[in-house]
Coordinates of N, CA and C in Angstrom, one line a residue:
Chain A
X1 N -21.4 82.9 24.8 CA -21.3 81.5 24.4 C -22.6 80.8 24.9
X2 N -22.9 79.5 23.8 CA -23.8 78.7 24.6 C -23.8 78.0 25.4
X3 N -24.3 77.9 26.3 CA -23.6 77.2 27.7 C -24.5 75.7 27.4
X4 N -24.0 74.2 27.1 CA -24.7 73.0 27.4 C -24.9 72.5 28.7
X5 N -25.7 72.4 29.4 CA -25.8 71.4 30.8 C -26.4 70.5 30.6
X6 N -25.5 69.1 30.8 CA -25.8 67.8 30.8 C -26.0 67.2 31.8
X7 N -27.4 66.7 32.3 CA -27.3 65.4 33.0 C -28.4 63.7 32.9
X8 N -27.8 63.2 33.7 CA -27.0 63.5 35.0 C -25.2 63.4 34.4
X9 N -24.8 63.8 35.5 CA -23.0 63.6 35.4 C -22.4 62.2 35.2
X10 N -23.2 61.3 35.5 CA -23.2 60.2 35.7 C -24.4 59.1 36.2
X11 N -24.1 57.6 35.8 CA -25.0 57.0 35.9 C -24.7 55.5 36.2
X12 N -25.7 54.7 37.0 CA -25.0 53.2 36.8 C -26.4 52.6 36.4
X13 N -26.4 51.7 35.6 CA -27.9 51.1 35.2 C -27.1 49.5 34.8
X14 N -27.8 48.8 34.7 CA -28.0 47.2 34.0 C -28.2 47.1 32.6
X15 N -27.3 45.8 32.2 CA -27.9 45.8 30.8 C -29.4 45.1 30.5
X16 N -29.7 46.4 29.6 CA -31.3 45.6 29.3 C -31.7 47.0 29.6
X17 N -31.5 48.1 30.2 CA -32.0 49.0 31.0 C -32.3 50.1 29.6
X18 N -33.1 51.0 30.6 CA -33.6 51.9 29.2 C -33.1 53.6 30.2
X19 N -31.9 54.3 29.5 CA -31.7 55.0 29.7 C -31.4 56.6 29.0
X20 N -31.7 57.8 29.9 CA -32.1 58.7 29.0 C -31.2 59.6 29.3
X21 N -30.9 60.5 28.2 CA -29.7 61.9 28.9 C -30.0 62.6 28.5
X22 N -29.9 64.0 29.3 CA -30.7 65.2 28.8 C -29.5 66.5 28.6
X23 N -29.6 67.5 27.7 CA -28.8 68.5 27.5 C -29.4 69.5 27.2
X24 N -29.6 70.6 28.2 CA -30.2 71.8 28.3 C -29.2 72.7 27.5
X25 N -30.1 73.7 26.7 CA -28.9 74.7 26.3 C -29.6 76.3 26.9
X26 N -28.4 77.1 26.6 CA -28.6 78.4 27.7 C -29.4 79.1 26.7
X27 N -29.6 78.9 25.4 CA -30.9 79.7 24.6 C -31.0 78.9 23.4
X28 N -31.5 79.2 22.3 CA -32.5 78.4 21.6 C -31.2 77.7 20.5
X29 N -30.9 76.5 19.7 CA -30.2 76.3 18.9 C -30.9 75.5 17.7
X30 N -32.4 75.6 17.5 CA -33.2 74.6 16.7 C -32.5 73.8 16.8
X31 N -32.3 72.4 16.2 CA -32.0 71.2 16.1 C -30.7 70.9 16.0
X32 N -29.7 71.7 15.7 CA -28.4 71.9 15.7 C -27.3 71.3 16.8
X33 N -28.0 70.2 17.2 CA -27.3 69.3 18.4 C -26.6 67.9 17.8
X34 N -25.2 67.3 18.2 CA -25.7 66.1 18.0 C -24.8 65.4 19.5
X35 N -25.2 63.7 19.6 CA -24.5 63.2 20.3 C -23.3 62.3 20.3
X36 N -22.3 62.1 20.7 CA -21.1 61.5 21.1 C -21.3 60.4 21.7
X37 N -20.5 59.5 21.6 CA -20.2 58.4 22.5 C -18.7 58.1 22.4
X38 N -17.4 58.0 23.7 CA -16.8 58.4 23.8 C -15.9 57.1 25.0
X39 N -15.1 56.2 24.2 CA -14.5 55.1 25.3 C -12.9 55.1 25.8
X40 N -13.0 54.5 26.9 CA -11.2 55.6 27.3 C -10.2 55.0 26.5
X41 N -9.3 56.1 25.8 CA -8.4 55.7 25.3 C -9.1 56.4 23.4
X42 N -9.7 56.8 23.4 CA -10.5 56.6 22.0 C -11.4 57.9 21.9
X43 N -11.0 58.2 20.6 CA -11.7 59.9 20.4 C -13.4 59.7 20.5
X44 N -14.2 60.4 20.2 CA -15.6 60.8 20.5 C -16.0 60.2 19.2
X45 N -17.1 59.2 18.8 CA -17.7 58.6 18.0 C -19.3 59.2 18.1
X46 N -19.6 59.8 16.5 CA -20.8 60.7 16.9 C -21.4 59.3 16.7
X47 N -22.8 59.5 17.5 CA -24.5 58.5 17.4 C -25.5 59.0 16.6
X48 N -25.4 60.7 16.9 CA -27.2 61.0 16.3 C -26.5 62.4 16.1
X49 N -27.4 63.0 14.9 CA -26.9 64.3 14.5 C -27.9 64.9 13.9
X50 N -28.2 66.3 14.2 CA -29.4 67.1 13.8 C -30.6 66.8 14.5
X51 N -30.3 66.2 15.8 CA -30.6 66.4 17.2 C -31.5 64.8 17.1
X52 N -31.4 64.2 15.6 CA -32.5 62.7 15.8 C -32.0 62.2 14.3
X53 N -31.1 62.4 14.1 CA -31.0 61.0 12.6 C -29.4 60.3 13.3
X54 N -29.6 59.2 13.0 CA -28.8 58.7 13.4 C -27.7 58.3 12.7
X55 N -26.7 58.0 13.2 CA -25.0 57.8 12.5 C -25.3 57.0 11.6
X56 N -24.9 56.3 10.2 CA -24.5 55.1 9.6 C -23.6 54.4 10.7
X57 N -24.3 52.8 10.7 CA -23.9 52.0 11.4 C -23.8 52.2 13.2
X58 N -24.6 53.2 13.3 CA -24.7 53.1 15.0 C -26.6 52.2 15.2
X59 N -26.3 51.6 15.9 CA -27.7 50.5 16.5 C -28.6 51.6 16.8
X60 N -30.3 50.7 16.3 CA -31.0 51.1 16.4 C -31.9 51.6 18.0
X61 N -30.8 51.2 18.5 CA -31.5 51.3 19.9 C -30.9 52.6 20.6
X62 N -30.2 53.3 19.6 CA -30.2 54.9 20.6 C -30.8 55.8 19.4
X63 N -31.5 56.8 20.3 CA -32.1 57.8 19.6 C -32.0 58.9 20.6
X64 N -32.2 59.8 19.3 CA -32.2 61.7 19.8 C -33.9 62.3 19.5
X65 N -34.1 63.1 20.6 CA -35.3 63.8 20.4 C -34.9 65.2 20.9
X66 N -36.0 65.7 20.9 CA -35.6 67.4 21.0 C -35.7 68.3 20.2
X67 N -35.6 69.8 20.4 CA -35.7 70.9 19.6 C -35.9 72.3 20.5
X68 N -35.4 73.2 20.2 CA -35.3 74.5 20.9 C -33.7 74.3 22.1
X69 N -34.0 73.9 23.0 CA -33.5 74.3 23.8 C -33.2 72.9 24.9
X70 N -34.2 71.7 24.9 CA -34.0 70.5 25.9 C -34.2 69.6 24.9
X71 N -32.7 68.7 24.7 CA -32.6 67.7 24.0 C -32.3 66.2 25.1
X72 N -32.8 65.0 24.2 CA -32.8 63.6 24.9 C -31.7 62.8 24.2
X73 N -31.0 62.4 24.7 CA -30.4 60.8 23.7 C -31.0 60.0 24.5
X74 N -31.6 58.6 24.1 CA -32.1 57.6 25.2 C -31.6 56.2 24.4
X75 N -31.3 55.2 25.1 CA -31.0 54.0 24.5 C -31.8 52.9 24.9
X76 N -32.7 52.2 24.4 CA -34.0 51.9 24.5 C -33.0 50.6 25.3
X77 N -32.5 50.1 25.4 CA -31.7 48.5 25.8 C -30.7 48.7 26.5
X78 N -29.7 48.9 27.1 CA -28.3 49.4 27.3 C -27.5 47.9 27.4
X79 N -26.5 47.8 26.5 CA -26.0 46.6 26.0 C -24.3 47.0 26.5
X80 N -23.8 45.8 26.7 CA -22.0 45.8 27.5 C -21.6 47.2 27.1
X81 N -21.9 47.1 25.4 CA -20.2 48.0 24.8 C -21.2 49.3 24.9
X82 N -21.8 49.2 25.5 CA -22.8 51.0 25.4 C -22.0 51.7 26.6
X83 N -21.5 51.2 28.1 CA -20.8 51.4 28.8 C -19.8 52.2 28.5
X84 N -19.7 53.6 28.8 CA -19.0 54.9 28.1 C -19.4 56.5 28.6
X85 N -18.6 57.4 28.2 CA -19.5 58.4 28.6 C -19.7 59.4 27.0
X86 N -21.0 59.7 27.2 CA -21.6 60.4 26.6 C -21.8 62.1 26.4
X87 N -21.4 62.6 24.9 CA -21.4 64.5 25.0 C -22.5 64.7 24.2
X88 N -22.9 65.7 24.4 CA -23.7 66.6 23.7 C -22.8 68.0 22.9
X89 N -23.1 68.2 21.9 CA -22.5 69.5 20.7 C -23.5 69.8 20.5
X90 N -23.6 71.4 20.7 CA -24.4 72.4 19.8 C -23.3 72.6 18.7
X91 N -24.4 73.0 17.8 CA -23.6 73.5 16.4 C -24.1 74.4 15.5
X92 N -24.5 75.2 16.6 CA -25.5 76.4 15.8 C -25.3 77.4 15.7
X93 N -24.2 77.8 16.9 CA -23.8 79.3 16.9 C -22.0 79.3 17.5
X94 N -21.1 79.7 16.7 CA -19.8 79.8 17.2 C -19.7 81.0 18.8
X95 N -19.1 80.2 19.5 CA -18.1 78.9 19.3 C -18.8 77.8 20.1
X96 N -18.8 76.7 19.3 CA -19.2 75.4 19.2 C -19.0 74.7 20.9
X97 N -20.0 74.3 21.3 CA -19.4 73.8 22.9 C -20.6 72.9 22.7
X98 N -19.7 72.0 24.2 CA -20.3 70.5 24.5 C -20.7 70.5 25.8
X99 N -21.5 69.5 26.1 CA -21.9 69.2 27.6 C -20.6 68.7 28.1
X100 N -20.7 68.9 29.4 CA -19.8 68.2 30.4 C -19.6 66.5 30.5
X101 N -20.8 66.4 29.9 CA -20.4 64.7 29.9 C -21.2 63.7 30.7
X102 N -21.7 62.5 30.2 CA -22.4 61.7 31.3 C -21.6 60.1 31.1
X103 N -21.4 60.0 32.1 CA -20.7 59.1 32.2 C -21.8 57.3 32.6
X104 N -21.7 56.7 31.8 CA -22.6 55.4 31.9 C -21.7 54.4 32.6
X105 N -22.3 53.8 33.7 CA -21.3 52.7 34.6 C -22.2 51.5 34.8
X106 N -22.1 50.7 35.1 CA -22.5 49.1 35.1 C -22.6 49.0 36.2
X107 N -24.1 48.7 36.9 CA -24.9 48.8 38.1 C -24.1 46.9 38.5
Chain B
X1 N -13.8 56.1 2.6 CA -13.8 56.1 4.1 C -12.9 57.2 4.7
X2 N -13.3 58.3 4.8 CA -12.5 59.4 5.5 C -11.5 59.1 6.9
X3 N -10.0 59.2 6.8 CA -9.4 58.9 7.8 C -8.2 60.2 8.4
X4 N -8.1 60.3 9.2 CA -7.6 61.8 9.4 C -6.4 61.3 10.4
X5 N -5.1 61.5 10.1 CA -4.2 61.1 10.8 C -3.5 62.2 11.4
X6 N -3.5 62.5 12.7 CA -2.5 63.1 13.4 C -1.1 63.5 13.2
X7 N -0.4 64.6 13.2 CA 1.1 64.5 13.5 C 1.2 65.8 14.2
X8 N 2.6 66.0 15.2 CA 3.2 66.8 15.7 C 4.1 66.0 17.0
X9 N 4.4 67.0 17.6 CA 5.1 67.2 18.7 C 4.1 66.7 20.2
X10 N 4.9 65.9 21.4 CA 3.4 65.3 22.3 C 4.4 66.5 23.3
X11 N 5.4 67.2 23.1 CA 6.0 67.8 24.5 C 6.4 69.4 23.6
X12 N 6.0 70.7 24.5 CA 6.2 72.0 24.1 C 6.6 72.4 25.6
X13 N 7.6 73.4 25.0 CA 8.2 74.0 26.3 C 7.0 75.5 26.4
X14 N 7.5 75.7 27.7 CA 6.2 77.4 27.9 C 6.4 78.3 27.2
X15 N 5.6 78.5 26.4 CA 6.1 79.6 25.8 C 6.2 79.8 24.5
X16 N 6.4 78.5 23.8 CA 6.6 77.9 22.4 C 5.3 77.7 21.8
X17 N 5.4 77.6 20.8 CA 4.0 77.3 19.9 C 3.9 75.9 19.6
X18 N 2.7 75.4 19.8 CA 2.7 73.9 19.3 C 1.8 74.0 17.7
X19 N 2.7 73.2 17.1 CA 2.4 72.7 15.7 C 1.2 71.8 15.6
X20 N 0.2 71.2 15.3 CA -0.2 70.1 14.6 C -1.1 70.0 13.6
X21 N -0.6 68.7 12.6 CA -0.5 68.7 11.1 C -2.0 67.1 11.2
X22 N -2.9 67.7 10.7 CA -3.9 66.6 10.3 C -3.8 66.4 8.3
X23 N -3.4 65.0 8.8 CA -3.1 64.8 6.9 C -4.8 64.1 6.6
X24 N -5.5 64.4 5.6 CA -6.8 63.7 5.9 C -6.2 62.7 3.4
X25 N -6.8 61.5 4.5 CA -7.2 60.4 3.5 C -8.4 60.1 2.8
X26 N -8.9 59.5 1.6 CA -10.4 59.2 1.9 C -11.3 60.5 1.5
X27 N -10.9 61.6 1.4 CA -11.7 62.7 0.8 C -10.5 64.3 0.4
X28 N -11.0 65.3 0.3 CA -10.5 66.5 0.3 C -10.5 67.9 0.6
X29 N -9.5 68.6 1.3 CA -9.6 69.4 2.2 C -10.2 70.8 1.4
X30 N -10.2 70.6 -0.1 CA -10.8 71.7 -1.1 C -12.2 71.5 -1.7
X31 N -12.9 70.6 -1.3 CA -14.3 70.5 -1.6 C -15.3 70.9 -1.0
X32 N -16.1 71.4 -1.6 CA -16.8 72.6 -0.7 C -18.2 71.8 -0.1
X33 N -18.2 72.7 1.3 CA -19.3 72.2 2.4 C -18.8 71.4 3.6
X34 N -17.2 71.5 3.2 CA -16.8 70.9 4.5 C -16.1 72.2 5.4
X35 N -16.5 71.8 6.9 CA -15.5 72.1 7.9 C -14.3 71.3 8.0
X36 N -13.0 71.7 8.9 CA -11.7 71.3 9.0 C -11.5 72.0 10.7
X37 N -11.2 70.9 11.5 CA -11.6 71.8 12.6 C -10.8 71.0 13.6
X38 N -10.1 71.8 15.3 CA -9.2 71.3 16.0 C -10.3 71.3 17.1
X39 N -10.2 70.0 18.1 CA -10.8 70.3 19.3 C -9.9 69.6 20.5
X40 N -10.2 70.0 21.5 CA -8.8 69.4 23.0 C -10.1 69.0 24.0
X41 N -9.3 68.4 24.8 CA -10.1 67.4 25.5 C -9.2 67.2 26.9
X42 N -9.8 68.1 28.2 CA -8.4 68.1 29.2 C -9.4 67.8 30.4
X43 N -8.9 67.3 31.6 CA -9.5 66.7 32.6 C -10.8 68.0 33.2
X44 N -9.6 68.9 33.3 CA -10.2 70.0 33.7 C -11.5 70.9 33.0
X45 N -11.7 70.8 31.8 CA -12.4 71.6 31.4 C -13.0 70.8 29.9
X46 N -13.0 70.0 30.3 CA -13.7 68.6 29.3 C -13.7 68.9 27.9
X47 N -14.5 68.9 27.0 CA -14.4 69.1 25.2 C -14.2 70.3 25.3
X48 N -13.6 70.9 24.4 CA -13.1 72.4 23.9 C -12.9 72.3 22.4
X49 N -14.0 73.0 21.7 CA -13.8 73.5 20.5 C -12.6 74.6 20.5
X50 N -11.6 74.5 19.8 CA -10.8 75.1 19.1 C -10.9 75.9 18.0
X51 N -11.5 75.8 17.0 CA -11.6 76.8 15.8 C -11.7 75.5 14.8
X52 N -12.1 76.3 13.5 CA -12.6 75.4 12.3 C -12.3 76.7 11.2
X53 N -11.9 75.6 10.0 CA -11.4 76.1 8.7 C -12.5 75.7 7.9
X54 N -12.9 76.3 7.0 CA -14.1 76.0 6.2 C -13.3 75.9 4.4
X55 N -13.7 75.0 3.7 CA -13.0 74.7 2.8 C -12.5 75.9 1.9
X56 N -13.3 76.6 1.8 CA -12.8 78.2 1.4 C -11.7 79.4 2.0
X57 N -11.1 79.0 3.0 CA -10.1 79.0 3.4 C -10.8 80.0 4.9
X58 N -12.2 80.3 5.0 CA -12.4 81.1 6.4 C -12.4 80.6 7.5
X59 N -12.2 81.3 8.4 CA -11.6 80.8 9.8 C -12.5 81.3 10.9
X60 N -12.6 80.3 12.0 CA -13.8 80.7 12.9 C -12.7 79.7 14.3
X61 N -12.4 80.7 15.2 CA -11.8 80.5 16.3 C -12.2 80.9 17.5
X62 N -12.1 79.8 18.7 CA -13.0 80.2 20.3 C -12.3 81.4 20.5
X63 N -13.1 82.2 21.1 CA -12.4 83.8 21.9 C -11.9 82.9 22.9
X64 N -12.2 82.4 23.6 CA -11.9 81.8 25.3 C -10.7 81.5 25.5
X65 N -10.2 81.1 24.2 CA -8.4 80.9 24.2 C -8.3 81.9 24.4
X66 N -7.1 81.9 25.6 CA -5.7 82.6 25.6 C -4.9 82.6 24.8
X67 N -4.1 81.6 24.5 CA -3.3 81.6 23.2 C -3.7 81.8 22.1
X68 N -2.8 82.7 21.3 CA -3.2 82.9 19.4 C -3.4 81.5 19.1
X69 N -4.4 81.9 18.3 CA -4.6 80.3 17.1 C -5.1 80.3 16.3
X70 N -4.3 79.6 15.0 CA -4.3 79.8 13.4 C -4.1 78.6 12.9
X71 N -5.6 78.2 12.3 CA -6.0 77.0 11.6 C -5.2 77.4 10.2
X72 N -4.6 76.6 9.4 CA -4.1 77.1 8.2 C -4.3 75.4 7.3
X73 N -4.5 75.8 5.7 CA -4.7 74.5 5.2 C -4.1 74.9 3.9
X74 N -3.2 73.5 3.5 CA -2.5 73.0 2.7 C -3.0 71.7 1.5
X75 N -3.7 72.6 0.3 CA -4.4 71.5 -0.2 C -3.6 70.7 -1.1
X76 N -2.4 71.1 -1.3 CA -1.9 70.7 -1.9 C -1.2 69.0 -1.6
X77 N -1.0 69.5 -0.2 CA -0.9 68.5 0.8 C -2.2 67.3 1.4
X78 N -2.9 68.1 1.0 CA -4.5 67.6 1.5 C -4.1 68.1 3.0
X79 N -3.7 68.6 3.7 CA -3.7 68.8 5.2 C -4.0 70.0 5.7
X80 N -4.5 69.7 6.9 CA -4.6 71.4 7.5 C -4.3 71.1 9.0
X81 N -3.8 72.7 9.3 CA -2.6 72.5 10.8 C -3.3 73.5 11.8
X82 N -2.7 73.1 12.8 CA -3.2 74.2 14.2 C -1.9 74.6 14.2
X83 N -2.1 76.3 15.0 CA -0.6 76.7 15.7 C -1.3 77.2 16.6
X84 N -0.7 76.8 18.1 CA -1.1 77.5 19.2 C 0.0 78.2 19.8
X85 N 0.2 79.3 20.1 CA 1.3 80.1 20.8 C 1.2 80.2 22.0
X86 N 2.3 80.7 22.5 CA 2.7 80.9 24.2 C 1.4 80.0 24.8
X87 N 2.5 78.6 25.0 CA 1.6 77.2 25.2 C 1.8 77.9 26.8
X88 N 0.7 77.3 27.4 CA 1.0 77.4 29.5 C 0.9 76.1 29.4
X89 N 0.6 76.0 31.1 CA 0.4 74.3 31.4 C -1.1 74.9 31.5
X90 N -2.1 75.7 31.1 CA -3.6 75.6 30.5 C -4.0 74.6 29.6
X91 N -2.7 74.9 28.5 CA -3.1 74.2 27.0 C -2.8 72.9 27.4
X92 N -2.2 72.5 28.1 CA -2.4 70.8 28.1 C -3.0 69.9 28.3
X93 N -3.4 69.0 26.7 CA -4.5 68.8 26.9 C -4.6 67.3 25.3
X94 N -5.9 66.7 25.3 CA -5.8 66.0 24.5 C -6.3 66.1 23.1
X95 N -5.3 66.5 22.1 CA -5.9 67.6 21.0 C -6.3 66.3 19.8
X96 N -8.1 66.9 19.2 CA -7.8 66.1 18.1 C -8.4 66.9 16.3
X97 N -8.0 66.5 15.9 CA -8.3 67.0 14.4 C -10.4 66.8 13.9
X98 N -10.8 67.2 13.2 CA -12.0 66.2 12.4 C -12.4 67.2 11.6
X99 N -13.2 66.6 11.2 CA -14.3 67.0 9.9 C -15.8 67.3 10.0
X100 N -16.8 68.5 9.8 CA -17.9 68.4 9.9 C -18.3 69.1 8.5
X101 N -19.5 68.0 8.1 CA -19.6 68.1 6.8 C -21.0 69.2 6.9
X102 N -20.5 70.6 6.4 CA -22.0 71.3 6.6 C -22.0 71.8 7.8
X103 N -23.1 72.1 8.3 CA -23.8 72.5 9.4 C -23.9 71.3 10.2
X104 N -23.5 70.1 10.2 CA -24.2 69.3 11.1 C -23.1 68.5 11.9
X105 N -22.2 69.4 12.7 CA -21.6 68.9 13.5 C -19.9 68.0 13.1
X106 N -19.6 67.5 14.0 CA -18.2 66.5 13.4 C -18.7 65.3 13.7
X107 N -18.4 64.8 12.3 CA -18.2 63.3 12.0 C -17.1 62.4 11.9
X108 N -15.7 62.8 11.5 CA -15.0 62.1 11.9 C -13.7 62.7 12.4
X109 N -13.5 62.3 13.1 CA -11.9 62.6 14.5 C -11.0 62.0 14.0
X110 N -9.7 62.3 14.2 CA -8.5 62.0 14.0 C -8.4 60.8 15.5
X111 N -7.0 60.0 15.8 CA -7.1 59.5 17.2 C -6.5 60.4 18.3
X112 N -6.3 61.2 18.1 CA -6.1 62.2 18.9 C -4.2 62.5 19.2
X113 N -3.9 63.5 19.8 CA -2.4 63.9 20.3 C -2.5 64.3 21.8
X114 N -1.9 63.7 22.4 CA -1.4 64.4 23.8 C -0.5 65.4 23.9
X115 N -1.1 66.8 24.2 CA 0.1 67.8 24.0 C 0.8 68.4 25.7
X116 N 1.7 68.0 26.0 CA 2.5 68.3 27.3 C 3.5 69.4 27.3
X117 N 2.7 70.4 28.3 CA 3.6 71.5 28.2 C 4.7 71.6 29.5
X118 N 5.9 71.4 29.0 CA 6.7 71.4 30.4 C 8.1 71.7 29.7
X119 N 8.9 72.5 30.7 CA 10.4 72.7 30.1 C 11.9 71.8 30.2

């Protein structure tokens, strides 16, 4: 399997802040990543898919970079409702696995 | 607007197989290039891909389950179901339905089911 490692596990920043998440994979999945955003009570809402295009109707202030093996989501601003935790999916090789999750908290 | 509604059972005794039925609105479970796919979500062991049905009726399921599991789809119905057998208190967990169109991941989730395994 491909193993995702996400971090950090967690985070606390301010709104206005510019923050970044990283998801290492255990071997190569070209671009085949995307990201989640995920609020309690409420299933996983994808952001960015094919590791940098972004969802219809998700803000322009988060983006995906990456390829091979170390991918970024970063959100150039971090605004109230951004407060959530965040997955990473590969989707390049079955069976399909996610990061452990980063959890965004309000400094 | 693709909308994927949940049904089944939130309590399985050990041992029993849990049912659940994603009815999808908004598109169709016979048009080709889509995935049909279950994933669970438990404290312990965070996202878990489950397996995925491809509109052509092939099946692609995690080895890492313990339990048998059999995506099956009913187009008639527009729906496609999970069966998990000989549930433990492993499988409990927060199961949800979705859709990935292609190669590029899941786009849209069902709101999810809480499945509790207890006698």
């Amino acid at each position: 399997d491909i193993q995702m490692t996400q971090s950090p596990s967690s985070l606390s920043a301010s709104v206005g802040d510019r923050v970044t998440i990283t998801c290492r994979a255990s071997q190569g999945i070209r671009n085949d990543l995307g990201w989640y955003q995920q609020k309690p009570g409420k299933a996983p809402k994808r952001l960015i898919y094919a590791t940098s295009y972004l969802q219809n109707g998700v803000p322009s202030r988060f983006s995906g970079s990456g390829s091979g093996t170390e991918f970024t989501l970063t959100i150039s601003s971090l605004q109230p409702e951004d407060f959530a935790t965040y997955y990473c999916l590969q989707h390049n090789l079955y069976p399909w696995t996610f990061g452990q999750g980063t959890k965004v908290e309000i400094k | 607007q693709l909308q994927l509604q949940q049904s089944g059972p939130g309590l399985v005794k050990p041992s029993e197989t849990l049912s659940l039925t994603c009815s999808v609105s908004g598109g169709s479970t016979s048009v080709s290039g889509f995935y049909w796919g279950w994933i669970r979500q438990s404290p312990g062991k965070g996202l878990e891909w489950i397996g995925s049905m491809y509109y052509n009726g092939s099946t692609y399921y995690n080895p890492s389950l313990k339990s048998p599991v059999t995506i099956s789809v009913d187009t008639s119905k527009n729906q496609f179901s999970l069966r998990l057998s000989s549930m433990t208190a492993a499988d409990m967990a927060l199961y949800y339905c979705a859709r990935a169109r292609g190669w590029f991941g899941f786009d849209y989730w069902s709101q999810g089911t809480l499945v509790t395994v207890s006698s």
